[in-house]
Short mmCIF file of C-alpha atoms in Angstrom, two decimals:
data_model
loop_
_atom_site.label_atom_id
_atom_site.label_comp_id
_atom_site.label_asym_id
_atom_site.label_seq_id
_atom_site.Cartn_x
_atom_site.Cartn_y
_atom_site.Cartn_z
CA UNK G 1 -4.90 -10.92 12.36
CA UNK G 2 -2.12 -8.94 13.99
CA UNK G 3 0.66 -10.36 11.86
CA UNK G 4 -1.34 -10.34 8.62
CA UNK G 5 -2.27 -6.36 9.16
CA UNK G 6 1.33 -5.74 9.56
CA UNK G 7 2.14 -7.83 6.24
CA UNK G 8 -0.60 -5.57 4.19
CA UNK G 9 0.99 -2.45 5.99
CA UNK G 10 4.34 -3.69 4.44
CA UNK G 11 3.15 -4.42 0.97
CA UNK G 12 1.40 -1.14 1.21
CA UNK G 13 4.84 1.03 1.72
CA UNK G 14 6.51 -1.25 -0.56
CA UNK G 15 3.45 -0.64 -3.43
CA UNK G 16 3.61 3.21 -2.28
CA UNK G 17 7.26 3.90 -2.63
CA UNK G 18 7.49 1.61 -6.35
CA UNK G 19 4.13 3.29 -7.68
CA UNK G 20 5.93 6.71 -6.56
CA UNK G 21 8.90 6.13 -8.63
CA UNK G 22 7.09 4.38 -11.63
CA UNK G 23 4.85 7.55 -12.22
CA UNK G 24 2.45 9.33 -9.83
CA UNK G 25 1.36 9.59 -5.94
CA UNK G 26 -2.16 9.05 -6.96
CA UNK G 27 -1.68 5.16 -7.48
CA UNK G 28 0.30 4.84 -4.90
CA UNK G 29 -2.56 6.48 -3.23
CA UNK G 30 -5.45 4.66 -3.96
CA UNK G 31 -3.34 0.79 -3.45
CA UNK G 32 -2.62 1.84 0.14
CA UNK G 33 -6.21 3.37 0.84
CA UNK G 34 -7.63 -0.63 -0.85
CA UNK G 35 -5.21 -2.19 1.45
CA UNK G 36 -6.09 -0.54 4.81
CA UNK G 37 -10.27 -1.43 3.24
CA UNK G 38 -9.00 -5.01 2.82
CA UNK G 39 -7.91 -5.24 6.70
#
C-alpha cells in the first residue's frame, strides 16, 4: 500500500505541475485532492 500511495503522490505532482501549465490551478487542484480520496 506503501509503494502504491507513493505512485498516486507522483502522478499527483506530475498531473499538478502539467494541469498548471495547460491552464489553471483549479484542475490541478481538484486531480490531486481525487487522488489523495482514492488512497
Amino acid at each position: 500500500m506503501a509503494k502504491k500511495a507513493a505512485l498516486v503522490q507522483l502522478f499527483g505532482r506530475i498531473g499538478l505541475n502539467v494541469y498548471n501549465s495547460s491552464d489553471g490551478r483549479a484542475l490541478g487542484s481538484l486531480t490531486f485532492f481525487n487522488g489523495l480520496k482514492k488512497t
